[in-house]
Amino acid sequence: MARRTTAAQLVAKSQGGERIVCLTSYDAPTAGLVEAAGADLVLVGDSVGNVVLGFPDTRAVSLDMMIHHTQAVMRGTRSVHVCADLPFGSYQVSPSEAKRNVSRLVAETGCQSVKLEGGQPWYGTVAAIRELGVDVMGHLGHTPQSLGLRPSRAPWTPAERDGIIEEARGLEAAGCFAIVLEIVPTQVAKLVTEAVSVPTIGIGSGPHCGGQVLVLHDILGMGPALPHARRYGEIGEAIRRAAAEYAEDVRACRFPGDEHGFD
Ligand code: KIV
């Protein structure tokens, strides 16, 4: 079996000046395609809740759901680094409960790292997870599990700017190997990126981060157009059109054709 890219290799790549390419995936076939496309990192985001499971937000996602989807992503890939989100409630209660849940997630899936949202309140939790020998990615800025804790695109105050720089430093000191910056103003993201030696992975945070992450379905055109994402395909429309053509063919008795049956 091919050895998977480690967190240390991703850090080295970033420190060597290369951008880290990350996309989300939630199932085996699309994760395999993302790996084949050359992504450095596959994130099994808890965005699985709103992107594919039909929940209004990420808070309904359970540890069992994350295990189920991370197992699928691991089965569909061979060598790419797979990071799994810690779902809401799985790490917030106490560092020891976080350790128990991370142990389960890693033991049952084989993923390389986990991600948690938030800064200062979770330094101890990051350090506790690192005691297990599991790599941790941080996540600052817009943190969807804390619904509405910070308005996404309102101007940032100097105190907020200094606060996120401080928290990024704190997460690095606690042991994070990378930090997602979600919907952070471009110049603030640049300052954060310059303040830490681990890669920042931006989403809606401008071009100065050490890497970029997007939700796969957003680049495939399977949801509404978003200001921070570029649509590289129109797969949603392709699916709708294919399903509509199939429906027309069935109703008009054009499918199945003779070639689709057997005697
Ligand atoms: O859950 C997710 O997909 C994420 C990314 C948007 C960073 O956390």
Short mmCIF file of C-alpha atoms and ligand atoms in Angstrom, two decimals:
data_model
loop_
_atom_site.label_atom_id
_atom_site.label_comp_id
_atom_site.label_asym_id
_atom_site.label_seq_id
_atom_site.Cartn_x
_atom_site.Cartn_y
_atom_site.Cartn_z
CA MET A 1 0.00 0.00 0.00
CA ALA A 2 1.33 3.48 -0.91
CA ARG A 3 2.43 5.59 2.04
CA ARG A 4 0.28 8.67 2.44
CA THR A 5 1.57 12.22 2.47
CA THR A 6 2.26 13.27 6.04
CA ALA A 7 1.51 16.54 7.77
CA ALA A 8 5.27 17.16 8.05
CA GLN A 9 5.64 16.76 4.28
CA LEU A 10 2.85 19.29 3.71
CA VAL A 11 4.55 21.77 6.03
CA ALA A 12 7.88 21.22 4.26
CA LYS A 13 6.22 21.74 0.89
CA SER A 14 4.71 25.01 2.06
CA GLN A 15 7.97 26.19 3.62
CA GLY A 16 9.63 25.39 0.28
CA GLY A 17 7.34 27.96 -1.31
CA GLU A 18 4.70 25.65 -2.85
CA ARG A 19 1.00 26.29 -2.40
CA ILE A 20 -1.01 23.53 -0.70
CA VAL A 21 -4.02 22.43 -2.74
CA CYS A 22 -6.95 21.16 -0.72
CA LEU A 23 -10.49 20.14 -1.67
CA THR A 24 -13.24 18.55 0.35
CA SER A 25 -14.57 15.09 -0.48
CA TYR A 26 -17.12 12.92 1.25
CA ASP A 27 -17.22 9.67 -0.75
CA ALA A 28 -14.89 7.17 -2.41
CA PRO A 29 -15.28 7.94 -6.14
CA THR A 30 -15.00 11.72 -5.91
CA ALA A 31 -12.12 11.50 -3.43
CA GLY A 32 -10.35 9.21 -5.91
CA LEU A 33 -10.85 11.79 -8.66
CA VAL A 34 -9.57 14.60 -6.43
CA GLU A 35 -6.48 12.52 -5.65
CA ALA A 36 -5.98 11.73 -9.35
CA ALA A 37 -6.19 15.47 -10.08
CA GLY A 38 -3.17 16.00 -7.84
CA ALA A 39 -4.61 17.60 -4.69
CA ASP A 40 -2.20 17.61 -1.74
CA LEU A 41 -4.85 17.25 0.88
CA VAL A 42 -8.41 15.93 1.00
CA LEU A 43 -10.57 17.38 3.75
CA VAL A 44 -13.54 15.33 4.85
CA GLY A 45 -15.30 18.45 6.03
CA ASP A 46 -18.29 18.50 8.32
CA SER A 47 -19.70 20.52 5.42
CA VAL A 48 -20.87 17.02 4.47
CA GLY A 49 -23.88 17.97 6.62
CA ASN A 50 -25.13 20.82 4.45
CA VAL A 51 -23.43 19.86 1.16
CA VAL A 52 -24.58 16.25 0.78
CA LEU A 53 -26.77 15.22 3.75
CA GLY A 54 -29.36 18.00 3.47
CA PHE A 55 -28.92 19.50 6.96
CA PRO A 56 -29.24 23.28 7.32
CA ASP A 57 -25.74 23.58 8.84
CA THR A 58 -22.82 21.50 10.08
CA ARG A 59 -23.99 21.08 13.67
CA ALA A 60 -26.15 18.04 13.00
CA VAL A 61 -23.14 16.02 11.84
CA SER A 62 -22.21 13.27 14.30
CA LEU A 63 -18.94 11.44 14.92
CA ASP A 64 -20.50 8.31 13.40
CA MET A 65 -21.31 10.24 10.21
CA MET A 66 -17.75 11.60 10.01
CA ILE A 67 -16.38 8.07 10.48
CA HIS A 68 -18.70 6.72 7.75
CA HIS A 69 -17.65 9.37 5.20
CA THR A 70 -13.97 9.37 6.14
CA GLN A 71 -13.86 5.58 5.70
CA ALA A 72 -15.29 6.02 2.20
CA VAL A 73 -12.72 8.70 1.33
CA MET A 74 -9.91 6.48 2.63
CA ARG A 75 -11.18 3.54 0.55
CA GLY A 76 -11.27 5.74 -2.55
CA THR A 77 -7.72 7.11 -2.20
CA ARG A 78 -4.24 5.65 -1.89
CA SER A 79 -1.59 8.23 -1.13
CA VAL A 80 -3.16 11.64 -0.55
CA HIS A 81 -3.25 13.12 2.97
CA VAL A 82 -6.75 12.82 4.42
CA CYS A 83 -7.85 15.19 7.19
CA ALA A 84 -11.20 14.63 8.90
CA ASP A 85 -13.22 17.34 10.64
CA LEU A 86 -14.04 16.85 14.30
CA PRO A 87 -17.80 17.37 14.38
CA PHE A 88 -19.69 19.69 16.72
CA GLY A 89 -19.72 18.31 20.27
CA SER A 90 -16.89 15.84 19.74
CA TYR A 91 -14.10 18.01 21.18
CA GLN A 92 -15.76 20.91 23.00
CA VAL A 93 -16.70 19.15 26.25
CA SER A 94 -13.21 18.33 27.52
CA PRO A 95 -9.74 17.49 26.22
CA SER A 96 -10.10 13.92 27.48
CA GLU A 97 -13.38 13.43 25.61
CA ALA A 98 -11.71 14.95 22.54
CA LYS A 99 -8.92 12.40 22.89
CA ARG A 100 -11.44 9.56 23.13
CA ASN A 101 -13.32 10.75 20.03
CA VAL A 102 -10.16 11.44 18.02
CA SER A 103 -8.84 7.98 18.93
CA ARG A 104 -12.03 6.45 17.54
CA LEU A 105 -12.02 8.58 14.39
CA VAL A 106 -8.39 7.77 13.61
CA ALA A 107 -8.55 4.09 14.60
CA GLU A 108 -11.72 3.40 12.60
CA THR A 109 -10.74 5.36 9.47
CA GLY A 110 -6.96 5.58 9.28
CA CYS A 111 -7.11 9.30 8.43
CA GLN A 112 -3.83 11.24 8.81
CA SER A 113 -5.09 14.25 10.71
CA VAL A 114 -8.11 15.96 12.23
CA LYS A 115 -9.36 19.55 12.12
CA LEU A 116 -11.10 21.56 14.80
CA GLU A 117 -12.59 25.04 14.78
CA GLY A 118 -11.62 27.92 17.05
CA GLY A 119 -8.63 29.45 18.77
CA GLN A 120 -7.73 30.23 22.36
CA PRO A 121 -10.35 28.01 24.10
CA TRP A 122 -8.94 24.97 22.27
CA TYR A 123 -5.17 25.29 22.72
CA GLY A 124 -5.26 22.64 25.45
CA THR A 125 -7.41 20.37 23.32
CA VAL A 126 -5.01 20.65 20.38
CA ALA A 127 -2.12 19.79 22.71
CA ALA A 128 -4.07 16.84 24.14
CA ILE A 129 -4.74 15.45 20.67
CA ARG A 130 -1.07 15.91 19.78
CA GLU A 131 -0.27 13.71 22.82
CA LEU A 132 -2.00 10.90 20.90
CA GLY A 133 0.44 11.44 18.03
CA VAL A 134 -2.35 12.71 15.78
CA ASP A 135 -1.77 15.77 13.60
CA VAL A 136 -4.19 18.66 14.00
CA MET A 137 -5.30 21.42 11.66
CA GLY A 138 -6.75 24.60 13.14
CA HIS A 139 -9.57 26.71 11.70
CA LEU A 140 -10.00 30.45 12.39
CA GLY A 141 -12.14 33.27 11.04
CA HIS A 142 -15.61 32.12 10.08
CA THR A 143 -16.17 28.93 12.05
CA PRO A 144 -19.50 27.40 10.94
CA GLN A 145 -19.95 25.27 14.09
CA SER A 146 -20.21 28.48 16.16
CA LEU A 147 -23.18 29.81 14.20
CA GLY A 148 -23.01 33.56 13.91
CA LEU A 149 -20.14 34.11 16.37
CA ARG A 150 -18.61 36.55 13.91
CA PRO A 151 -20.30 38.36 11.01
CA SER A 152 -18.66 36.99 7.88
CA ARG A 153 -17.90 40.04 5.77
CA ALA A 154 -18.20 43.02 8.13
CA PRO A 155 -15.00 45.14 8.35
CA TRP A 156 -12.58 43.84 10.96
CA THR A 157 -11.48 46.00 13.88
CA PRO A 158 -7.79 46.28 14.80
CA ALA A 159 -8.58 44.22 17.92
CA GLU A 160 -10.07 41.44 15.77
CA ARG A 161 -7.04 41.57 13.46
CA ASP A 162 -4.62 41.34 16.38
CA GLY A 163 -6.77 38.66 17.99
CA ILE A 164 -6.67 36.30 15.02
CA ILE A 165 -2.90 36.77 14.65
CA GLU A 166 -2.52 35.91 18.33
CA GLU A 167 -4.78 32.87 18.02
CA ALA A 168 -2.94 31.60 14.94
CA ARG A 169 0.32 31.85 16.90
CA GLY A 170 -1.34 30.08 19.81
CA LEU A 171 -2.60 27.24 17.61
CA GLU A 172 0.86 26.82 16.10
CA ALA A 173 2.41 26.75 19.58
CA ALA A 174 -0.18 24.16 20.68
CA GLY A 175 0.89 21.92 17.79
CA CYS A 176 -1.25 22.63 14.72
CA PHE A 177 0.48 21.81 11.44
CA ALA A 178 -1.78 24.08 9.35
CA ILE A 179 -4.54 26.60 9.96
CA VAL A 180 -7.62 27.14 7.79
CA LEU A 181 -8.55 30.83 7.47
CA GLU A 182 -12.19 31.13 6.42
CA ILE A 183 -13.62 34.45 5.17
CA VAL A 184 -10.81 36.54 6.63
CA PRO A 185 -10.02 39.88 4.94
CA THR A 186 -7.16 39.53 2.46
CA GLN A 187 -4.74 41.81 4.31
CA VAL A 188 -5.51 40.21 7.68
CA ALA A 189 -4.96 36.75 6.18
CA LYS A 190 -1.62 37.99 4.81
CA LEU A 191 -0.56 39.17 8.27
CA VAL A 192 -1.63 35.87 9.84
CA THR A 193 0.26 33.94 7.16
CA GLU A 194 3.39 35.97 7.87
CA ALA A 195 2.99 35.50 11.63
CA VAL A 196 3.16 31.69 11.64
CA SER A 197 5.58 29.18 10.17
CA VAL A 198 2.92 26.55 9.40
CA PRO A 199 0.80 26.94 6.25
CA THR A 200 -2.43 28.89 6.35
CA ILE A 201 -5.07 27.34 4.10
CA GLY A 202 -7.43 30.03 2.86
CA ILE A 203 -11.07 29.90 1.87
CA GLY A 204 -12.48 33.26 0.93
CA SER A 205 -9.36 34.85 2.44
CA GLY A 206 -7.42 36.08 -0.58
CA PRO A 207 -4.28 34.97 -2.39
CA HIS A 208 -1.60 35.34 0.31
CA CYS A 209 -2.33 32.13 2.24
CA GLY A 210 0.00 29.13 2.08
CA GLY A 211 -2.68 27.11 0.34
CA GLN A 212 -6.33 27.13 -0.64
CA VAL A 213 -9.29 24.93 0.18
CA LEU A 214 -12.71 24.88 -1.45
CA VAL A 215 -15.75 22.70 -1.07
CA LEU A 216 -15.66 20.32 -4.04
CA HIS A 217 -19.35 20.80 -4.84
CA ASP A 218 -18.79 24.57 -5.08
CA ILE A 219 -16.13 24.26 -7.80
CA LEU A 220 -18.29 21.68 -9.60
CA GLY A 221 -21.26 24.04 -9.86
CA MET A 222 -23.50 21.86 -7.69
CA GLY A 223 -24.78 24.63 -5.47
CA PRO A 224 -25.41 28.36 -5.55
CA ALA A 225 -22.61 30.58 -6.88
CA LEU A 226 -20.54 31.83 -3.92
CA PRO A 227 -18.44 35.00 -3.83
CA HIS A 228 -15.31 33.14 -2.67
CA ALA A 229 -15.47 30.14 -5.03
CA ARG A 230 -14.84 29.78 -8.76
CA ARG A 231 -16.99 27.29 -10.67
CA TYR A 232 -14.73 25.01 -12.73
CA GLY A 233 -17.62 22.88 -13.97
CA GLU A 234 -21.41 22.79 -14.24
CA ILE A 235 -21.91 19.26 -12.98
CA GLY A 236 -25.22 20.12 -11.29
CA GLU A 237 -26.71 21.13 -14.64
CA ALA A 238 -25.10 18.10 -16.35
CA ILE A 239 -26.78 15.77 -13.81
CA ARG A 240 -30.15 17.49 -14.20
CA ARG A 241 -29.91 17.30 -18.00
CA ALA A 242 -28.86 13.62 -18.01
CA ALA A 243 -31.68 12.68 -15.62
CA ALA A 244 -34.21 14.63 -17.71
CA GLU A 245 -33.07 12.94 -20.96
CA TYR A 246 -33.31 9.52 -19.29
CA ALA A 247 -36.84 10.34 -18.07
CA GLU A 248 -37.88 11.45 -21.56
CA ASP A 249 -36.41 8.29 -23.11
CA VAL A 250 -38.20 6.00 -20.62
CA ARG A 251 -41.55 7.76 -21.18
CA ALA A 252 -41.12 7.68 -24.95
CA CYS A 253 -40.07 3.97 -24.84
CA ARG A 254 -36.62 4.87 -26.28
CA PHE A 255 -34.84 3.29 -23.27
CA PRO A 256 -34.00 0.48 -22.87
CA GLY A 257 -32.99 -0.18 -26.49
CA ASP A 258 -32.51 -3.64 -27.94
CA GLU A 259 -28.82 -3.48 -27.05
CA HIS A 260 -29.64 -3.11 -23.33
CA GLY A 261 -31.54 -6.38 -22.97
CA PHE A 262 -30.62 -10.05 -23.33
CA ASP A 263 -32.36 -13.30 -24.30
O1 KIV B 1 -16.22 21.58 6.53
C1 KIV B 1 -15.55 22.11 5.62
O2 KIV B 1 -15.73 21.83 4.42
C2 KIV B 1 -14.55 23.09 6.01
C3 KIV B 1 -13.89 23.87 4.90
C4 KIV B 1 -14.84 24.85 4.34
C5 KIV B 1 -12.64 24.48 5.33
O3 KIV B 1 -14.28 23.26 7.14
#
